[in-house]
Structures are given as structure tokens and as C-alpha cells.
Coordinates of C-alpha atoms (C1' of nucleotides) in Angstrom, one line a residue:
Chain A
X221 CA 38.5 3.2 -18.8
X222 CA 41.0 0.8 -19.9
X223 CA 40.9 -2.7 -19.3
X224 CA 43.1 -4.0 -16.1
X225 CA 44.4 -7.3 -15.2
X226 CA 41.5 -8.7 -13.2
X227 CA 39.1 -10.8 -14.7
X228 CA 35.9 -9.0 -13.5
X229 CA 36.6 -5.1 -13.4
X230 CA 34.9 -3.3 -10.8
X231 CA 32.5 -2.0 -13.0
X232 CA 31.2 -5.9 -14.1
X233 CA 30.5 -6.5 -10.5
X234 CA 28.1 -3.6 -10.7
X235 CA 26.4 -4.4 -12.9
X236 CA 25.0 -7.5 -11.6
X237 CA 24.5 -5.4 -8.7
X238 CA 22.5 -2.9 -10.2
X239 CA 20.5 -6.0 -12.3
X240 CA 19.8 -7.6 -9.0
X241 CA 18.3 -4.3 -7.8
X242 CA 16.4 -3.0 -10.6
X243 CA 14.9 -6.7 -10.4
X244 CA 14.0 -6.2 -6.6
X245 CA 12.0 -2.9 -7.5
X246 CA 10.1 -4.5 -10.1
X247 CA 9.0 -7.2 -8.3
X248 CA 7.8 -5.0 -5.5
X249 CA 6.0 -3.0 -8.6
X250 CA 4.4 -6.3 -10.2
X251 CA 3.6 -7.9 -6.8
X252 CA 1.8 -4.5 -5.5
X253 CA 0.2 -4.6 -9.3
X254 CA -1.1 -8.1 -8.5
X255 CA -2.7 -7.4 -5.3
X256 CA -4.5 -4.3 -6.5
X257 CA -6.3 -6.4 -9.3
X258 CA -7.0 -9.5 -7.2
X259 CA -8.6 -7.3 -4.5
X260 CA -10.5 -5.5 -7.2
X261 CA -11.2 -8.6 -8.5
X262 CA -13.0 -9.9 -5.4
X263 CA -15.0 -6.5 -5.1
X264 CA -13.0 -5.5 -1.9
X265 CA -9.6 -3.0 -1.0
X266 CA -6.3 -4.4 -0.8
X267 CA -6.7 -4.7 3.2
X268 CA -9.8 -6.5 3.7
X269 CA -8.4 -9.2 1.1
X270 CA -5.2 -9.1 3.5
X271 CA -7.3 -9.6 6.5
X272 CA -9.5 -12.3 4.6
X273 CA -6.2 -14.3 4.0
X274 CA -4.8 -13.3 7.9
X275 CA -7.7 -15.5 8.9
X276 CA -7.9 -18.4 6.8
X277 CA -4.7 -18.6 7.8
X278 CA -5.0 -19.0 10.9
X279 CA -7.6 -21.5 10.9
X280 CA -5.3 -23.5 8.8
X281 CA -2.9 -23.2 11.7
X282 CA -5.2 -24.4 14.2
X283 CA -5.1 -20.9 15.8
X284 CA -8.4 -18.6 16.2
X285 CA -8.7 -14.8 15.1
X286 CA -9.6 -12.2 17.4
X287 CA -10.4 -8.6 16.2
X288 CA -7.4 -7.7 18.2
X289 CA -5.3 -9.8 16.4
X290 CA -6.4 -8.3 13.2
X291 CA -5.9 -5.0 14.3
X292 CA -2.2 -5.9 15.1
X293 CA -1.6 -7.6 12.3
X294 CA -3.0 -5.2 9.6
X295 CA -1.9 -2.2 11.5
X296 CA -5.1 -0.1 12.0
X297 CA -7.0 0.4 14.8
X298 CA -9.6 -1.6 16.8
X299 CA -12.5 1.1 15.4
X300 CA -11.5 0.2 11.7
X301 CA -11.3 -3.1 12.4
X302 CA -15.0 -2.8 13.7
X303 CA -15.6 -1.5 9.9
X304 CA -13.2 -4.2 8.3
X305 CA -15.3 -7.1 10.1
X306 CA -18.9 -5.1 9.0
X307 CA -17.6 -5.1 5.4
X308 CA -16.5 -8.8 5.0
X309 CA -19.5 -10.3 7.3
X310 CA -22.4 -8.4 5.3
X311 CA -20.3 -9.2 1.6
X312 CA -20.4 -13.1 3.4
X313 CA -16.6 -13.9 4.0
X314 CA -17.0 -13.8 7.4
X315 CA -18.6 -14.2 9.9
X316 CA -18.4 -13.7 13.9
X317 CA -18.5 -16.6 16.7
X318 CA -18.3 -16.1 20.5
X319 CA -14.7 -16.7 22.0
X320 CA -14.5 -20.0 23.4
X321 CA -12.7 -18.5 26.6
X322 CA -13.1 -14.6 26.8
X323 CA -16.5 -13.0 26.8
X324 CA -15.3 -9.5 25.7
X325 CA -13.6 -10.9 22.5
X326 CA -15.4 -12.8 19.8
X327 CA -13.8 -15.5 16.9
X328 CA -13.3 -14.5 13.6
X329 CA -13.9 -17.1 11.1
X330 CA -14.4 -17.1 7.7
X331 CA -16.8 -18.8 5.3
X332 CA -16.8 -21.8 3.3
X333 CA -17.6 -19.3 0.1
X334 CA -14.6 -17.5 1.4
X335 CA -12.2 -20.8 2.0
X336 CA -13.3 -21.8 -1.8
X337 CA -12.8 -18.0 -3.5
X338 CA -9.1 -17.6 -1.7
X339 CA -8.0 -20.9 -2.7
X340 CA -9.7 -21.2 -6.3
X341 CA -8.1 -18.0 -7.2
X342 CA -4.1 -18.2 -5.5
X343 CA -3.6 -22.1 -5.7
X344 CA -2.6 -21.7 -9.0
X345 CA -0.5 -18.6 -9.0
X346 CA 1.1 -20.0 -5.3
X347 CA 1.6 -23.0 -7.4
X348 CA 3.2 -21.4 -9.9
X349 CA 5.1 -19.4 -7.6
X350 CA 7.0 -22.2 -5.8
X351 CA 7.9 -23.5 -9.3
X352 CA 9.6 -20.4 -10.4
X353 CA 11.3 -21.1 -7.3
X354 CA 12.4 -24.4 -7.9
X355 CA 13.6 -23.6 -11.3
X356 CA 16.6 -22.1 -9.2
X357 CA 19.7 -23.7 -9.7
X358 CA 20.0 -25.7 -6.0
X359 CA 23.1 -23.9 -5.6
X360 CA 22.0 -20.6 -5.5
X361 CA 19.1 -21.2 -3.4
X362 CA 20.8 -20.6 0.0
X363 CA 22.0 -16.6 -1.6
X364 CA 18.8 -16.0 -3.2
X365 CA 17.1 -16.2 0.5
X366 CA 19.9 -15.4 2.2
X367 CA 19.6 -12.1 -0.3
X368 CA 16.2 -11.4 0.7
X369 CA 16.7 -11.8 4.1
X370 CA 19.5 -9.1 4.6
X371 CA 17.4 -7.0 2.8
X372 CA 14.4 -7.1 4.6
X373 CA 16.3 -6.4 7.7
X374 CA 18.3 -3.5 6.7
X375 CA 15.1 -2.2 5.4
X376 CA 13.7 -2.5 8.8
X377 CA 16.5 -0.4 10.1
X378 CA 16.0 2.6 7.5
X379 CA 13.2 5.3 7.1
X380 CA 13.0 5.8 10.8
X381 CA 13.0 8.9 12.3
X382 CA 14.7 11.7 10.5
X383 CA 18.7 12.6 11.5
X384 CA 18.2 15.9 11.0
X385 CA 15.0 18.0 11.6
X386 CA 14.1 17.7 15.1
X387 CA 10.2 16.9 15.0
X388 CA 8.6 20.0 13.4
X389 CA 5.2 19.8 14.9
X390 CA 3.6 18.6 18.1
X391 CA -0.1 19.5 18.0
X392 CA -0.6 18.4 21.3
X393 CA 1.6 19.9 24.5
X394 CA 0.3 23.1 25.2
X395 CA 3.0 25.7 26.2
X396 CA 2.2 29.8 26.5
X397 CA -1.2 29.9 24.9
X398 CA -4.2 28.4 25.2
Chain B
X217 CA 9.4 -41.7 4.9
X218 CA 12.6 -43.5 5.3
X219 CA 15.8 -42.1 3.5
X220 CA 16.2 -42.7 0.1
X221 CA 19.7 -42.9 -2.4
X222 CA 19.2 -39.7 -3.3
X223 CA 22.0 -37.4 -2.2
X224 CA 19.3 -34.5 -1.7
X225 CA 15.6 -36.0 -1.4
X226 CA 12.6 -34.1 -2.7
X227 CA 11.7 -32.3 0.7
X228 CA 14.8 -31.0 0.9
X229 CA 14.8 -29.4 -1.9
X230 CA 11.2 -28.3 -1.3
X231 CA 12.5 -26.6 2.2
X232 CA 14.9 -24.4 0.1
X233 CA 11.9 -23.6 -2.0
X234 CA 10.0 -22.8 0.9
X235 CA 12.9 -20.0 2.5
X236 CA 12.9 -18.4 -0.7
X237 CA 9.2 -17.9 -0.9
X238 CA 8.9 -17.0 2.5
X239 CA 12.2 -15.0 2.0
X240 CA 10.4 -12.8 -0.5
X241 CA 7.0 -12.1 1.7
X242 CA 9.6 -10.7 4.4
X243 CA 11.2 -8.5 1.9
X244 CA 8.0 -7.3 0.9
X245 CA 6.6 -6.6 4.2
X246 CA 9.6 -4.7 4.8
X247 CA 9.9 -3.0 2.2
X248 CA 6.3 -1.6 3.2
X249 CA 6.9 -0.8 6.2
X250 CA 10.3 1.2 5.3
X251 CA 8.2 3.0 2.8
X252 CA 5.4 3.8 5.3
X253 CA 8.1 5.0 8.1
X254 CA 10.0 7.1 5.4
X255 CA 6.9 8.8 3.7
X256 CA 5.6 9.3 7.8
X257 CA 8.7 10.9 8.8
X258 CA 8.6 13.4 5.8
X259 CA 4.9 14.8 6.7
X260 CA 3.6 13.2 3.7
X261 CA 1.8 10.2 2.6
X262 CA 3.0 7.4 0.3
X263 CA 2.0 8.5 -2.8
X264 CA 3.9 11.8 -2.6
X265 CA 6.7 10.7 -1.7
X266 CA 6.4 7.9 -5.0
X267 CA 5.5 11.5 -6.7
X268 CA 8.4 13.4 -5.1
X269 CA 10.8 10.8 -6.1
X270 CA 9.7 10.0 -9.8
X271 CA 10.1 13.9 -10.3
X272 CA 13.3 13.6 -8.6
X273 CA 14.3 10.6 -11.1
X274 CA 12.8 12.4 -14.1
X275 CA 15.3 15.3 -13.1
X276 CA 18.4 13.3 -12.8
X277 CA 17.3 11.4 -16.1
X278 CA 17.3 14.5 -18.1
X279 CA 13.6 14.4 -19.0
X280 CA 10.6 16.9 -17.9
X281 CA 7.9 15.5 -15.5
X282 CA 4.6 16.6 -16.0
X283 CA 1.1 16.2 -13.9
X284 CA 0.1 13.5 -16.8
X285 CA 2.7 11.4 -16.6
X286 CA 2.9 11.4 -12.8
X287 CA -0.6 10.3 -13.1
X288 CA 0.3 7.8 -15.5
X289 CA 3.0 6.8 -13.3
X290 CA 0.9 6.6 -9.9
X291 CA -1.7 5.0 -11.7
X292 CA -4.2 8.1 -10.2
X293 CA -6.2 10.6 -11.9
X294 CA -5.6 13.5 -12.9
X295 CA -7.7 15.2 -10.8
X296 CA -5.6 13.8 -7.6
X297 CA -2.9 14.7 -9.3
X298 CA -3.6 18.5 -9.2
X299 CA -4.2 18.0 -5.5
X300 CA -0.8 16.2 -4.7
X301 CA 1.0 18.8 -6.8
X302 CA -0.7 21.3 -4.3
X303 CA 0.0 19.8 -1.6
X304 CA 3.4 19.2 -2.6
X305 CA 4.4 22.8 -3.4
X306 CA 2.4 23.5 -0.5
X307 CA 5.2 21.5 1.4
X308 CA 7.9 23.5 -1.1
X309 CA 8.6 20.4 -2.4
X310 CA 8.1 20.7 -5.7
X311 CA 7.0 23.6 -8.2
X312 CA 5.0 24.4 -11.1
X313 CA 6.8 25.7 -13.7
X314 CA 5.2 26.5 -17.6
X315 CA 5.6 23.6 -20.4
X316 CA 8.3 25.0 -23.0
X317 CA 6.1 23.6 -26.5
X318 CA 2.9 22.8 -24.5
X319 CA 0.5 26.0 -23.2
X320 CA -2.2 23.8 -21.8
X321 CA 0.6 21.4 -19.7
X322 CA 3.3 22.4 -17.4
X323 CA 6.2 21.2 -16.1
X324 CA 6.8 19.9 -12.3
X325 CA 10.1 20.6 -10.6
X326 CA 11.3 19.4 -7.4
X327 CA 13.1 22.1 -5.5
X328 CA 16.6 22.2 -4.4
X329 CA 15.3 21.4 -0.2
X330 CA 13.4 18.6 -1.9
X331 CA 16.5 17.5 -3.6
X332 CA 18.3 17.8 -0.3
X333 CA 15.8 16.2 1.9
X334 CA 15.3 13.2 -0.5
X335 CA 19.2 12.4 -1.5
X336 CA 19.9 13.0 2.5
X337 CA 17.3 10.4 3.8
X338 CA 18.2 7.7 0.9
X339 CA 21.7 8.1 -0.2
X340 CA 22.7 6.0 2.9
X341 CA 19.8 3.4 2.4
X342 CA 20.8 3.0 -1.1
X343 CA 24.6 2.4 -0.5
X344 CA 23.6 0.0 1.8
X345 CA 21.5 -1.7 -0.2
X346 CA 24.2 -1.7 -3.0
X347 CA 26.2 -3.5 -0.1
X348 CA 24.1 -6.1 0.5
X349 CA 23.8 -6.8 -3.3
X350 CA 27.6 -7.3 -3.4
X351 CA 27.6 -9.7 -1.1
X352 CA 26.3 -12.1 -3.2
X353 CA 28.6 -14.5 -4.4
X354 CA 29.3 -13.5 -8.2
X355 CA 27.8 -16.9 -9.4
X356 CA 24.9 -16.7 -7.9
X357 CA 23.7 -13.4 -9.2
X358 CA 22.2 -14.3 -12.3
X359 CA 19.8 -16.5 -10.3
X360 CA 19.0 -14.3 -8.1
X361 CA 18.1 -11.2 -10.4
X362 CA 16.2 -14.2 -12.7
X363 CA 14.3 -15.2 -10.3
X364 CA 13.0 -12.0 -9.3
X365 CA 12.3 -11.2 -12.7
X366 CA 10.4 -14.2 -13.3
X367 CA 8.6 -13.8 -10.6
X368 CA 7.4 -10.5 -11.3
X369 CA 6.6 -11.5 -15.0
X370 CA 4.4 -14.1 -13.5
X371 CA 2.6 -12.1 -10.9
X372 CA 2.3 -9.5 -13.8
X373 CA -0.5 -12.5 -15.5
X374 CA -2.5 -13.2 -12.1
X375 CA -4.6 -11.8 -10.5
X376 CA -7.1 -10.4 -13.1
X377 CA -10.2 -11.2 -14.0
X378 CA -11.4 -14.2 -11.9
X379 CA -11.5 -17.3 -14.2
X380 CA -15.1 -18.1 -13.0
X381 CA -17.3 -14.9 -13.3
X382 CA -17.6 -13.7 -16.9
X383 CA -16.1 -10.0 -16.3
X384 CA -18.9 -8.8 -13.7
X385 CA -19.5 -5.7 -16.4
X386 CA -18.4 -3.6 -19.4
X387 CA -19.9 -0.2 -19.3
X388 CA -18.6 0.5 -23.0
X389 CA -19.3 -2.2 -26.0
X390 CA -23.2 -2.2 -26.2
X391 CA -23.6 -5.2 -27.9
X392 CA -27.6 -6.1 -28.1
X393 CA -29.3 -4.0 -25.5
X394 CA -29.6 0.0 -25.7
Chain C
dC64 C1' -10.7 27.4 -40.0
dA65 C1' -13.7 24.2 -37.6
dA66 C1' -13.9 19.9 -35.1
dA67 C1' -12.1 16.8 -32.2
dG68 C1' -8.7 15.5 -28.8
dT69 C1' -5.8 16.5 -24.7
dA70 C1' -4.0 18.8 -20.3
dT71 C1' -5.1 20.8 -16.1
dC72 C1' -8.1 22.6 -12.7
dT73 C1' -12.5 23.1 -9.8
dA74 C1' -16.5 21.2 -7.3
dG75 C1' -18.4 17.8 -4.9
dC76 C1' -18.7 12.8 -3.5
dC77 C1' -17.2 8.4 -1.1
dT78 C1' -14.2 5.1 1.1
dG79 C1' -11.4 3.8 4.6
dG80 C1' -8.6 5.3 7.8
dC81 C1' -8.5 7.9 12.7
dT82 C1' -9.6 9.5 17.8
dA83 C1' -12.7 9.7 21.8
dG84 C1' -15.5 7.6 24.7
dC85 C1' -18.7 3.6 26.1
dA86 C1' -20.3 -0.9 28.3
dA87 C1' -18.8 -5.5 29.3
dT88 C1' -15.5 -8.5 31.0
dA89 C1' -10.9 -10.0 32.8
dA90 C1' -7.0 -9.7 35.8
dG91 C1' -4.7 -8.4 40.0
dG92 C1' -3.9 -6.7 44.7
dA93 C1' -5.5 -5.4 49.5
Chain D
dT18 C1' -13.9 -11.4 48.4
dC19 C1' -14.2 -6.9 46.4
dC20 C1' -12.3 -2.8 44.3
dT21 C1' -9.3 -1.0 40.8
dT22 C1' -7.3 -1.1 36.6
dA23 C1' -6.6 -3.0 31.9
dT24 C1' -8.5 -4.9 27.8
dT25 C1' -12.0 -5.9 24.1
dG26 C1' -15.1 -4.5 20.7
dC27 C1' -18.4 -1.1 19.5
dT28 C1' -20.5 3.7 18.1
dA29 C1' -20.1 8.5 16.7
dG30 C1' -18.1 11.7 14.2
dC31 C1' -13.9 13.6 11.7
dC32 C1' -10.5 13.9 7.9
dA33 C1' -7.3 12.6 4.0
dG34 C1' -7.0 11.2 -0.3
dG35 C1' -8.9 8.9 -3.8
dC36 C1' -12.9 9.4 -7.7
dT37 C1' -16.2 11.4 -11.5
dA38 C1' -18.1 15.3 -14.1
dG39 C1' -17.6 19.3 -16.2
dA40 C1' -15.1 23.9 -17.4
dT41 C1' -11.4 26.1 -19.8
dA42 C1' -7.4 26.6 -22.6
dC43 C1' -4.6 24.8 -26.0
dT44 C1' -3.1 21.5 -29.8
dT45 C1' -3.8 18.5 -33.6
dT46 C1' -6.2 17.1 -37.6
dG47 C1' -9.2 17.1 -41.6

DNA sequence: CAAAGTATCTAGCCTGGCTAGCAATAAGGA
DNA sequence: TCCTTATTGCTAGCCAGGCTAGATACTTTG
């Protein structure tokens, strides 16, 4: 309890630490938040507005956008995808072109309308965005991402399967009955 | 084009700018994913787990959850609500247990495997994330928790009403008509 | 005490995922 | 070349998990 020779006690240290924390969950809170009401805003669900954004850009990368691609990239399957593409085409985002090289697939592209909504409404917030950025002392850039970074990579090493319970259920692989 | 006197000229300062942004998407699309692997390998979806663990957190904070203020919380109604507390003491995750000064309310309790299953799947997570936070140089972390507060603050203003269309409709208010 | 407000639950609907299976096309080996 | 296998996008039909409307029980307020 009492205070010890070191200039930063253990228990200063932590609480940066639990700061920096508390201020990584509520930007995941306030940047879910965001998407819900700009999705809402535009009359669609959070992942058509994702896949809207997947493809413009890619065609600001010079790349095309398969239904396939989609899929992968929005993690759902081809059929839903089907449904995805239905739902933007008929609400005029976008549209479908034949492939260039492979008959079975087609080009996603997405309409002018579509270019001008997604830019008029996230210029201004990207904008804003990298400035809150640069208002980061230069110095503390490279730990800010660096930060991030580690994060996002432990996280992708956590939540996987469980250490303990092995699998409850398999409803497929018929045993004794059946 | 060519090199200037400047020590650090303005792209590189914007390429610092750019990691961090892009820094923070990768967080966030990790973060998701850990959250859609965890809930997955638990039998549930991603709102009950959220559920599971503000219950949890109400617990450990002292305080009595109830169906309202889970709803509150999960931003659902409370209509879902009723169903995700069935299906979560369907599970034996959690329990219904009577409101000590409010008959029409109740109070929600997770159980003590929920309690298990939750601290045993996190605890590590958590101490590692703790770990990752202390490896940030000590000067650094007031810009880095900043930033993400900022940030957050700012995404909290965007995304609402578009700044074009006049708010599509207000069921409530008659003004003229009706 | 009566009226209005609040908490939860039930009933029934809709969206947006999923799997299974299809036709068309591409890719690869005998 | 030709036959087999893999891949693409689609349709059909199912299900989970949201929602609104309305019922009931209780609390709060005038």
C-alpha cells in the first residue's frame, strides 16, 4: 500500500494499461454503433453495405469482383451471396456484367449512384479519421500501430476450439442407430 | 517530388498515418472474428455470449441484471430478450431468479458452470491482452488510449442521418396532415 | 383508489443466413 | 481429343434470431 522507491509503482503502470484497454473496447462499441446507423442509413444490413464497399474497392484497385470473391470475403456462402447480389442489383447499387474471361462467373460492379452515396457519406468521416490520426504525437505513432497490430494477432490465436470439452455434438456420423 | 529540407516530409508522416488506420481495421476484423470463433465454440450465437458476459460483469460489479437492462444493453427488444434468457437457461447458463423490490421484473443470474466456462475460456485471453498493453512504452500510452478515444467519440457523430435526405420519415410528430 | 406507466411473456411475422442439388463451364489427364 | 472432376452461380426450401402487437401483473402517480 505504501509508497516504494520506484518512480512508477506497479500499480501506475496498470493503470495506463487498463486505460488503453477500456479505450480499445469502446472503440469496438462506437465503431460497431457507426456501422449499424450508416447501414440503416442507406436502407440496407450491415453486410450488404460491407459488400457494397468490398466492391468499390476493388474497382478502385483496378481488380474485378466475382460472386466468389464476395462470398470469401464476407464469409457466407455462395447461395447467400446469390441473395446479397438480388438485394443490391434491384435497390440499384449494383449491377452484374459477364466475366471478361470465365463464362461460369460474372463481374460485380457497382453503380455510379452507388460510387457517389459511399463516397458522399464516408469522405468526410475517413477524412476526419486520418486527422485524429495525425493529431498523434509522431513519436508514438510507430506504438500506437505497432499496439494494434499485436493485438489483432493474438486475437486471431484466441476463441478457437475449446481446451476442455471435447466437441459435444456431431449430428452427422451415424454410429448404432439409424 | 524531389527531397525537401524537411527532416520528415509530409508523406512520411502521412505513411505513419496510414499504418495506424489500417492498424485499427485489422484490430477490428479480428476482434470479430475472435468474437465469432468464441461465441461458435460455446453453442451459442454472439449476442448471448455479449448477454452471458454483461450478466457475468453485472455479478462481479455488485449490481443485479435484469431482462430490461440486458435489452438496454444489447440494444434488442424485450421480446428477444425473453427468448435469449430461454435459450440461455436452456443452455444452464444462466437463471431466472425473482426481483427482491420489483414483482413484475426479475433478476438474471449466471450459474456457477457459466461462471466456470466464461472465466476458463477468457482469463488467458485477457492476461494476454493485459501483456500486450504493457508492452507499450510508458510514454506512449497516453497517445495511444487518446487516440482510441477520440476516435470512438468521432465515430460516435457519423454515421446518422444522411446529410442529403431530410430524415426519410417520422411516424410520431403529426405536424399538418392527419 | 383509479389511471397511467412499466416489466415480462406469448403469438406470429420477416430477414438473412444455411444446405442440397442443378446446369454450365473450366481444367486436367489418358 | 475426350472423359472426368472441380468450380461457379443459381434455385428451393429450411431455420435462427430479430421484430411488433397485445396480454397480464405489478408499480407509480394524481
Amino acid at each position: 500500500m505504501g509508497p516504494t522507491s520506484r518512480a512508477t509503482p506497479y500499480w501506475y503502470e496498470d493503470r495506463d494499461v487498463v486505460g488503453m484497454l477500456e479505450a480499445l473496447r469502446t472503440f469496438r462499441r462506437a465503431d460497431q454503433d457507426m456501422r449499424a446507423r450508416l447501414s440503416a442509413g442507406m436502407h440496407m444490413n450491415v453486410t450488404d453495405l460491407q459488400a457494397l464497399r468490398f466492391v468499390i474497392a476493388a474497382e478502385n484497385a483496378g481488380e474485378v469482383a466475382t460472386p466468389r470473391g464476395l462470398a470469401t470475403h464476407l464469409h457466407i456462402s455462395t447461395a447467400s451471396t446469390t441473395k446479397l447480389l438480388d438485394r443490391l442489383t434491384g435497390s440499384g447499387h449494383l449491377a452484374r456484367e459477364p466475366h471478361p474471361s470465365d463464362r461460369r462467373s460474372l463481374v460485380v460492379v457497382a453503380t455510379d449512384h452507388a460510387h457517389e452515396e459511399v463516397r458522399e457519406r464516408l469522405a468526410r468521416m475517413h477524412e476526419r479519421m486520418a486527422e485524429i490520426a495525425r493529431e498523434v504525437p509522431v513519436d508514438a505513432r510507430p506504438a500506437v500501430e505497432d499496439f494494434l497490430v499485436r493485438m489483432a494477432a493474438h486475437l486471431d490465436t484466441e476463441g478457437d476450439v475449446p481446451p476442455l470439452r471435447p466437441a459435444p455434438r456431431r449430428p452427422a456420423a451415424p454410429t448404432t442407430s439409424g
